PDB file of C-alpha atoms in Angstrom:
ATOM      1  CA  GLY W   1     -36.332  93.809  -5.107  1.00  0.00           C
ATOM      2  CA  GLU W   2     -38.766  96.497  -3.366  1.00  0.00           C
ATOM      3  CA  SER W   3     -39.762  98.729  -5.789  1.00  0.00           C
ATOM      4  CA  VAL W   4     -42.801 101.468  -5.306  1.00  0.00           C
ATOM      5  CA  GLY W   5     -45.714 100.169  -7.499  1.00  0.00           C
ATOM      6  CA  LEU W   6     -48.705 102.924  -8.804  1.00  0.00           C
ATOM      7  CA  HIS W   7     -50.252 101.450  -5.711  1.00  0.00           C
ATOM      8  CA  LEU W   8     -47.989  99.409  -3.416  1.00  0.00           C
ATOM      9  CA  PRO W   9     -44.826  98.870  -2.583  1.00  0.00           C
ATOM     10  CA  THR W  10     -43.906  95.189  -3.979  1.00  0.00           C
ATOM     11  CA  LEU W  11     -41.540  92.738  -2.731  1.00  0.00           C
ATOM     12  CA  SER W  12     -40.909  89.937  -5.027  1.00  0.00           C
ATOM     13  CA  VAL W  13     -38.806  86.872  -4.072  1.00  0.00           C
ATOM     14  CA  GLN W  14     -38.197  83.478  -4.505  1.00  0.00           C
ATOM     15  CA  GLU W  15     -39.790  80.798  -2.675  1.00  0.00           C
ATOM     16  CA  GLY W  16     -37.396  79.532  -0.037  1.00  0.00           C
ATOM     17  CA  ASP W  17     -35.771  83.026   0.884  1.00  0.00           C
ATOM     18  CA  ASN W  18     -36.222  85.185   3.941  1.00  0.00           C
ATOM     19  CA  SER W  19     -38.342  88.709   3.315  1.00  0.00           C
ATOM     20  CA  ILE W  20     -38.749  91.490   5.204  1.00  0.00           C
ATOM     21  CA  ILE W  21     -41.262  94.095   5.296  1.00  0.00           C
ATOM     22  CA  ASN W  22     -40.944  96.950   7.028  1.00  0.00           C
ATOM     23  CA  CYS W  23     -43.560 100.212   8.012  1.00  0.00           C
ATOM     24  CA  ALA W  24     -42.829 103.597   9.054  1.00  0.00           C
ATOM     25  CA  TYR W  25     -45.486 104.923  12.172  1.00  0.00           C
ATOM     26  CA  SER W  26     -46.646 107.851  12.697  1.00  0.00           C
ATOM     27  CA  ASN W  27     -47.948 107.895  16.567  1.00  0.00           C
ATOM     28  CA  SER W  28     -45.365 108.417  18.799  1.00  0.00           C
ATOM     29  CA  ALA W  29     -47.629 107.694  21.706  1.00  0.00           C
ATOM     30  CA  SER W  30     -48.970 103.989  20.167  1.00  0.00           C
ATOM     31  CA  ASP W  31     -47.829 101.068  22.288  1.00  0.00           C
ATOM     32  CA  TYR W  32     -49.244  97.874  20.494  1.00  0.00           C
ATOM     33  CA  PHE W  33     -48.312  97.436  17.083  1.00  0.00           C
ATOM     34  CA  ILE W  34     -49.594  94.810  14.870  1.00  0.00           C
ATOM     35  CA  TRP W  35     -48.959  92.920  11.336  1.00  0.00           C
ATOM     36  CA  TYR W  36     -52.074  91.692   9.190  1.00  0.00           C
ATOM     37  CA  LYS W  37     -52.228  89.137   6.199  1.00  0.00           C
ATOM     38  CA  GLN W  38     -54.446  90.381   3.237  1.00  0.00           C
ATOM     39  CA  GLU W  39     -54.689  87.665   0.685  1.00  0.00           C
ATOM     40  CA  SER W  40     -56.558  88.546  -2.336  1.00  0.00           C
ATOM     41  CA  GLY W  41     -60.433  88.836  -1.688  1.00  0.00           C
ATOM     42  CA  LYS W  42     -60.158  88.373   2.079  1.00  0.00           C
ATOM     43  CA  GLY W  43     -60.200  90.224   4.924  1.00  0.00           C
ATOM     44  CA  PRO W  44     -56.749  90.749   7.073  1.00  0.00           C
ATOM     45  CA  GLN W  45     -56.011  87.784   9.351  1.00  0.00           C
ATOM     46  CA  PHE W  46     -53.423  88.313  12.342  1.00  0.00           C
ATOM     47  CA  ILE W  47     -50.294  87.772  12.209  1.00  0.00           C
ATOM     48  CA  ILE W  48     -48.235  88.950  15.037  1.00  0.00           C
ATOM     49  CA  ASP W  49     -48.313  91.780  17.601  1.00  0.00           C
ATOM     50  CA  ILE W  50     -45.691  93.467  19.554  1.00  0.00           C
ATOM     51  CA  ARG W  51     -45.939  95.807  22.383  1.00  0.00           C
ATOM     52  CA  SER W  52     -43.691  98.597  23.055  1.00  0.00           C
ATOM     53  CA  ASN W  53     -42.015  97.294  25.986  1.00  0.00           C
ATOM     54  CA  MET W  54     -40.367  94.761  23.619  1.00  0.00           C
ATOM     55  CA  ASP W  55     -37.714  95.370  20.375  1.00  0.00           C
ATOM     56  CA  LYS W  56     -38.676  91.341  19.422  1.00  0.00           C
ATOM     57  CA  ARG W  57     -41.301  88.672  19.031  1.00  0.00           C
ATOM     58  CA  GLN W  58     -41.201  85.644  17.321  1.00  0.00           C
ATOM     59  CA  GLY W  59     -43.536  83.641  16.196  1.00  0.00           C
ATOM     60  CA  GLN W  60     -44.406  80.801  13.577  1.00  0.00           C
ATOM     61  CA  ARG W  61     -41.861  81.477  10.568  1.00  0.00           C
ATOM     62  CA  VAL W  62     -42.181  85.237  11.694  1.00  0.00           C
ATOM     63  CA  THR W  63     -40.505  87.823  13.495  1.00  0.00           C
ATOM     64  CA  VAL W  64     -41.431  91.224  14.528  1.00  0.00           C
ATOM     65  CA  LEU W  65     -38.487  93.825  15.553  1.00  0.00           C
ATOM     66  CA  LEU W  66     -39.799  97.107  16.283  1.00  0.00           C
ATOM     67  CA  ASN W  67     -37.483 100.605  17.118  1.00  0.00           C
ATOM     68  CA  LYS W  68     -39.069 102.585  18.930  1.00  0.00           C
ATOM     69  CA  THR W  69     -37.051 105.785  18.345  1.00  0.00           C
ATOM     70  CA  VAL W  70     -36.847 105.689  14.855  1.00  0.00           C
ATOM     71  CA  LYS W  71     -40.918 104.503  15.004  1.00  0.00           C
ATOM     72  CA  HIS W  72     -39.974 101.460  12.810  1.00  0.00           C
ATOM     73  CA  LEU W  73     -41.615  98.107  12.517  1.00  0.00           C
ATOM     74  CA  SER W  74     -40.243  95.282  10.411  1.00  0.00           C
ATOM     75  CA  LEU W  75     -42.066  91.908   9.688  1.00  0.00           C
ATOM     76  CA  GLN W  76     -39.539  89.376   8.973  1.00  0.00           C
ATOM     77  CA  ILE W  77     -41.172  86.260   6.767  1.00  0.00           C
ATOM     78  CA  ALA W  78     -38.303  82.770   6.617  1.00  0.00           C
ATOM     79  CA  ALA W  79     -38.153  80.198   4.127  1.00  0.00           C
ATOM     80  CA  THR W  80     -41.144  82.293   2.021  1.00  0.00           C
ATOM     81  CA  GLN W  81     -43.142  80.425   0.535  1.00  0.00           C
ATOM     82  CA  PRO W  82     -46.203  80.702  -2.366  1.00  0.00           C
ATOM     83  CA  GLY W  83     -48.707  81.028   0.033  1.00  0.00           C
ATOM     84  CA  ASP W  84     -47.850  83.925   1.875  1.00  0.00           C
ATOM     85  CA  SER W  85     -48.336  86.619  -1.098  1.00  0.00           C
ATOM     86  CA  ALA W  86     -50.698  89.121   0.535  1.00  0.00           C
ATOM     87  CA  VAL W  87     -50.331  92.699   1.202  1.00  0.00           C
ATOM     88  CA  TYR W  88     -49.205  92.990   4.792  1.00  0.00           C
ATOM     89  CA  PHE W  89     -50.098  95.547   6.904  1.00  0.00           C
ATOM     90  CA  CYS W  90     -48.387  96.886   9.830  1.00  0.00           C
ATOM     91  CA  ALA W  91     -51.490  98.502  12.539  1.00  0.00           C
ATOM     92  CA  GLU W  92     -51.172 100.875  15.747  1.00  0.00           C
ATOM     93  CA  ILE W  93     -52.763 101.617  18.493  1.00  0.00           C
ATOM     94  CA  GLU W  94     -52.563 103.574  21.835  1.00  0.00           C
ATOM     95  CA  ALA W  95     -53.718 100.757  23.719  1.00  0.00           C
ATOM     96  CA  ARG W  96     -56.210 103.047  26.159  1.00  0.00           C
ATOM     97  CA  GLY W  97     -59.559 104.766  25.652  1.00  0.00           C
ATOM     98  CA  TYR W  98     -61.399 105.161  22.928  1.00  0.00           C
ATOM     99  CA  SER W  99     -58.705 105.162  20.326  1.00  0.00           C
ATOM    100  CA  THR W 100     -58.679 103.155  17.073  1.00  0.00           C
ATOM    101  CA  LEU W 101     -56.371 101.247  15.286  1.00  0.00           C
ATOM    102  CA  THR W 102     -54.726 102.926  12.860  1.00  0.00           C
ATOM    103  CA  PHE W 103     -53.332 100.781   9.558  1.00  0.00           C
ATOM    104  CA  GLY W 104     -50.130 101.826   7.731  1.00  0.00           C
ATOM    105  CA  LYS W 105     -50.282 101.565   3.505  1.00  0.00           C
ATOM    106  CA  GLY W 106     -49.577  97.985   3.305  1.00  0.00           C
ATOM    107  CA  THR W 107     -46.900  96.424   0.878  1.00  0.00           C
ATOM    108  CA  MET W 108     -47.155  93.559  -1.579  1.00  0.00           C
ATOM    109  CA  LEU W 109     -45.473  90.575  -0.884  1.00  0.00           C
ATOM    110  CA  LEU W 110     -45.052  88.163  -3.896  1.00  0.00           C
ATOM    111  CA  VAL W 111     -43.523  84.961  -3.988  1.00  0.00           C
ATOM    112  CA  SER W 112     -42.337  83.074  -7.037  1.00  0.00           C
ATOM    113  CA  PRO W 113     -42.112  79.116  -6.912  1.00  0.00           C
TER     114      PRO W 113
ATOM    115  CA  ASP A   1     -68.131  77.982  10.847  1.00  0.00           C
ATOM    116  CA  THR A   2     -67.853  81.782   9.696  1.00  0.00           C
ATOM    117  CA  ALA A   3     -66.070  84.140  12.429  1.00  0.00           C
ATOM    118  CA  VAL A   4     -67.399  87.460  11.034  1.00  0.00           C
ATOM    119  CA  SER A   5     -69.878  86.759   7.865  1.00  0.00           C
ATOM    120  CA  GLN A   6     -70.965  89.641   5.311  1.00  0.00           C
ATOM    121  CA  THR A   7     -73.705  90.259   3.325  1.00  0.00           C
ATOM    122  CA  PRO A   8     -73.673  90.550   0.365  1.00  0.00           C
ATOM    123  CA  LYS A   9     -69.941  89.426  -1.428  1.00  0.00           C
ATOM    124  CA  TYR A  10     -70.543  92.273  -3.768  1.00  0.00           C
ATOM    125  CA  LEU A  11     -73.017  95.497  -4.553  1.00  0.00           C
ATOM    126  CA  VAL A  12     -73.803  97.263  -7.608  1.00  0.00           C
ATOM    127  CA  THR A  13     -75.615  99.353  -7.564  1.00  0.00           C
ATOM    128  CA  GLN A  14     -76.403 103.285  -9.317  1.00  0.00           C
ATOM    129  CA  MET A  15     -75.733 106.914  -7.631  1.00  0.00           C
ATOM    130  CA  GLY A  16     -78.413 107.755  -5.117  1.00  0.00           C
ATOM    131  CA  ASN A  17     -79.415 104.655  -4.685  1.00  0.00           C
ATOM    132  CA  ASP A  18     -79.875 103.185  -0.667  1.00  0.00           C
ATOM    133  CA  LYS A  19     -77.983 100.222   0.351  1.00  0.00           C
ATOM    134  CA  SER A  20     -77.158  98.032   3.369  1.00  0.00           C
ATOM    135  CA  ILE A  21     -74.464  95.566   4.247  1.00  0.00           C
ATOM    136  CA  LYS A  22     -74.866  92.995   7.037  1.00  0.00           C
ATOM    137  CA  CYS A  23     -72.363  91.822   9.527  1.00  0.00           C
ATOM    138  CA  GLU A  24     -72.998  88.787  12.278  1.00  0.00           C
ATOM    139  CA  GLN A  25     -69.971  87.727  14.140  1.00  0.00           C
ATOM    140  CA  ASN A  26     -70.169  84.616  15.966  1.00  0.00           C
ATOM    141  CA  LEU A  27     -67.382  85.106  18.568  1.00  0.00           C
ATOM    142  CA  GLY A  28     -69.520  86.751  21.485  1.00  0.00           C
ATOM    143  CA  HIS A  29     -67.793  89.822  21.245  1.00  0.00           C
ATOM    144  CA  ASP A  30     -68.124  92.645  22.328  1.00  0.00           C
ATOM    145  CA  THR A  31     -66.635  95.185  19.867  1.00  0.00           C
ATOM    146  CA  MET A  32     -68.005  95.484  16.080  1.00  0.00           C
ATOM    147  CA  TYR A  33     -66.384  98.007  13.524  1.00  0.00           C
ATOM    148  CA  TRP A  34     -66.639  99.317   9.949  1.00  0.00           C
ATOM    149  CA  TYR A  35     -63.672  99.738   7.479  1.00  0.00           C
ATOM    150  CA  LYS A  36     -63.147 101.548   4.563  1.00  0.00           C
ATOM    151  CA  GLN A  37     -60.812  99.886   1.982  1.00  0.00           C
ATOM    152  CA  ASP A  38     -60.421 102.490  -1.004  1.00  0.00           C
ATOM    153  CA  SER A  39     -58.624 101.809  -4.817  1.00  0.00           C
ATOM    154  CA  LYS A  40     -54.967 101.989  -3.052  1.00  0.00           C
ATOM    155  CA  LYS A  41     -55.752  99.255  -0.481  1.00  0.00           C
ATOM    156  CA  PHE A  42     -55.837 101.421   2.209  1.00  0.00           C
ATOM    157  CA  LEU A  43     -57.663 100.747   5.393  1.00  0.00           C
ATOM    158  CA  LYS A  44     -59.958 102.915   7.737  1.00  0.00           C
ATOM    159  CA  ILE A  45     -61.558 102.795  10.605  1.00  0.00           C
ATOM    160  CA  MET A  46     -65.355 104.171   9.903  1.00  0.00           C
ATOM    161  CA  PHE A  47     -67.394 102.868  13.260  1.00  0.00           C
ATOM    162  CA  SER A  48     -66.648 101.259  16.105  1.00  0.00           C
ATOM    163  CA  TYR A  49     -70.058 100.131  18.796  1.00  0.00           C
ATOM    164  CA  ASN A  50     -69.360  98.650  21.907  1.00  0.00           C
ATOM    165  CA  ASN A  51     -72.775  96.115  23.499  1.00  0.00           C
ATOM    166  CA  LYS A  52     -74.379  98.254  20.321  1.00  0.00           C
ATOM    167  CA  GLU A  53     -73.520 101.368  21.319  1.00  0.00           C
ATOM    168  CA  LEU A  54     -71.240 103.741  19.095  1.00  0.00           C
ATOM    169  CA  ILE A  55     -67.813 104.468  20.352  1.00  0.00           C
ATOM    170  CA  ILE A  56     -66.130 106.212  17.873  1.00  0.00           C
ATOM    171  CA  ASN A  57     -67.494 107.923  14.152  1.00  0.00           C
ATOM    172  CA  GLU A  58     -64.181 108.118  12.435  1.00  0.00           C
ATOM    173  CA  THR A  59     -65.658 112.231  10.635  1.00  0.00           C
ATOM    174  CA  VAL A  60     -68.452 109.903   8.239  1.00  0.00           C
ATOM    175  CA  PRO A  61     -70.702 111.652   5.896  1.00  0.00           C
ATOM    176  CA  ASN A  62     -73.754 111.542   8.143  1.00  0.00           C
ATOM    177  CA  ARG A  63     -74.935 109.232   4.359  1.00  0.00           C
ATOM    178  CA  PHE A  64     -73.484 106.570   6.796  1.00  0.00           C
ATOM    179  CA  SER A  65     -75.501 104.630   9.195  1.00  0.00           C
ATOM    180  CA  PRO A  66     -74.498 101.966  11.108  1.00  0.00           C
ATOM    181  CA  LYS A  67     -76.716 100.037  13.086  1.00  0.00           C
ATOM    182  CA  SER A  68     -76.467  97.246  16.048  1.00  0.00           C
ATOM    183  CA  PRO A  69     -79.644  95.305  16.547  1.00  0.00           C
ATOM    184  CA  ASP A  70     -77.803  93.189  19.237  1.00  0.00           C
ATOM    185  CA  LYS A  71     -74.056  93.124  19.824  1.00  0.00           C
ATOM    186  CA  ALA A  72     -73.755  89.826  17.157  1.00  0.00           C
ATOM    187  CA  HIS A  73     -74.726  92.290  14.246  1.00  0.00           C
ATOM    188  CA  LEU A  74     -73.574  95.941  12.922  1.00  0.00           C
ATOM    189  CA  ASN A  75     -74.925  96.626   9.776  1.00  0.00           C
ATOM    190  CA  LEU A  76     -74.195  99.856   7.345  1.00  0.00           C
ATOM    191  CA  HIS A  77     -76.924 101.624   5.516  1.00  0.00           C
ATOM    192  CA  ILE A  78     -76.138 103.929   3.058  1.00  0.00           C
ATOM    193  CA  ASN A  79     -78.460 106.375   1.500  1.00  0.00           C
ATOM    194  CA  SER A  80     -78.085 108.076  -1.890  1.00  0.00           C
ATOM    195  CA  LEU A  81     -74.634 106.417  -2.940  1.00  0.00           C
ATOM    196  CA  GLU A  82     -71.756 108.638  -4.700  1.00  0.00           C
ATOM    197  CA  LEU A  83     -69.305 107.492  -7.224  1.00  0.00           C
ATOM    198  CA  GLY A  84     -66.877 108.341  -4.498  1.00  0.00           C
ATOM    199  CA  ASP A  85     -68.502 105.668  -1.686  1.00  0.00           C
ATOM    200  CA  SER A  86     -67.030 102.521  -4.221  1.00  0.00           C
ATOM    201  CA  ALA A  87     -64.437 100.344  -1.844  1.00  0.00           C
ATOM    202  CA  VAL A  88     -64.341  97.245   0.275  1.00  0.00           C
ATOM    203  CA  TYR A  89     -65.926  97.815   2.881  1.00  0.00           C
ATOM    204  CA  PHE A  90     -64.812  95.403   5.919  1.00  0.00           C
ATOM    205  CA  CYS A  91     -66.522  94.434   9.202  1.00  0.00           C
ATOM    206  CA  ALA A  92     -64.424  93.335  11.608  1.00  0.00           C
ATOM    207  CA  SER A  93     -64.996  92.243  15.637  1.00  0.00           C
ATOM    208  CA  SER A  94     -63.281  92.341  19.039  1.00  0.00           C
ATOM    209  CA  ARG A  95     -63.953  90.750  22.866  1.00  0.00           C
ATOM    210  CA  ARG A  96     -63.264  94.252  24.025  1.00  0.00           C
ATOM    211  CA  LEU A  97     -63.737  98.323  24.005  1.00  0.00           C
ATOM    212  CA  ALA A  98     -61.666  99.898  20.519  1.00  0.00           C
ATOM    213  CA  GLY A  99     -58.372 101.115  22.311  1.00  0.00           C
ATOM    214  CA  SER A 100     -57.414  97.316  23.996  1.00  0.00           C
ATOM    215  CA  THR A 101     -54.839  94.871  22.952  1.00  0.00           C
ATOM    216  CA  ASP A 102     -57.986  92.578  21.756  1.00  0.00           C
ATOM    217  CA  THR A 103     -57.152  91.427  17.935  1.00  0.00           C
ATOM    218  CA  GLN A 104     -59.591  92.271  15.750  1.00  0.00           C
ATOM    219  CA  TYR A 105     -61.025  89.748  13.791  1.00  0.00           C
ATOM    220  CA  PHE A 106     -62.198  91.077  10.283  1.00  0.00           C
ATOM    221  CA  GLY A 107     -64.799  89.611   7.540  1.00  0.00           C
ATOM    222  CA  PRO A 108     -64.418  89.014   3.925  1.00  0.00           C
ATOM    223  CA  GLY A 109     -65.767  92.447   2.734  1.00  0.00           C
ATOM    224  CA  THR A 110     -68.492  93.401   0.531  1.00  0.00           C
ATOM    225  CA  ARG A 111     -66.572  94.998  -2.730  1.00  0.00           C
ATOM    226  CA  LEU A 112     -68.959  98.205  -3.216  1.00  0.00           C
ATOM    227  CA  THR A 113     -69.412  99.607  -6.830  1.00  0.00           C
ATOM    228  CA  VAL A 114     -70.922 102.695  -7.899  1.00  0.00           C
ATOM    229  CA  LEU A 115     -71.815 103.240 -10.866  1.00  0.00           C
TER     230      LEU A 115
END
């Protein structure tokens, strides 16, 4: 299930389950969204992105869904593996000018064997 | 082959000291960044450089001074370190200017602890 810990929301799943990580973004002018994965002791790593003219994009075992009406983004991971355990961040940007990438709070995904 | 590298990995120092963190990217990117990640994992942009020129400074105290000797390097110098500076600092790079949809590639981070 999903719970709010002291620092990060945490999602605990069993290996082989599907995981859904949610993100609410703040800027209605954002038109490009990215999911990053951060493993312990490492920097964030790009997983998948989506532009605002799309509502769904699929990668290998991952799918990102975008609902602009409610400013919501989700990351679905199929057949979750222990190696998927990490902190996942959504990020948003207005793809123009000198705008910067704004990161969401982060969700910790814990996958049990 | 490390795309974005940072040194040192860990930095422990006393309050009031001056320290530097180095970053190098071998991706041929034009734009480099510094981010700060606090103890709650919140990640926030500090600076952005494009072709050695400062583009974005997100209201960071002037004790923090980035320097870009060439477009492959962006170093971060911090004067008069304070306890609140303790965090993990990430360098990143992207092909083009911030505000594009080019992927940002992150370094492994430097964990700074101020005692």
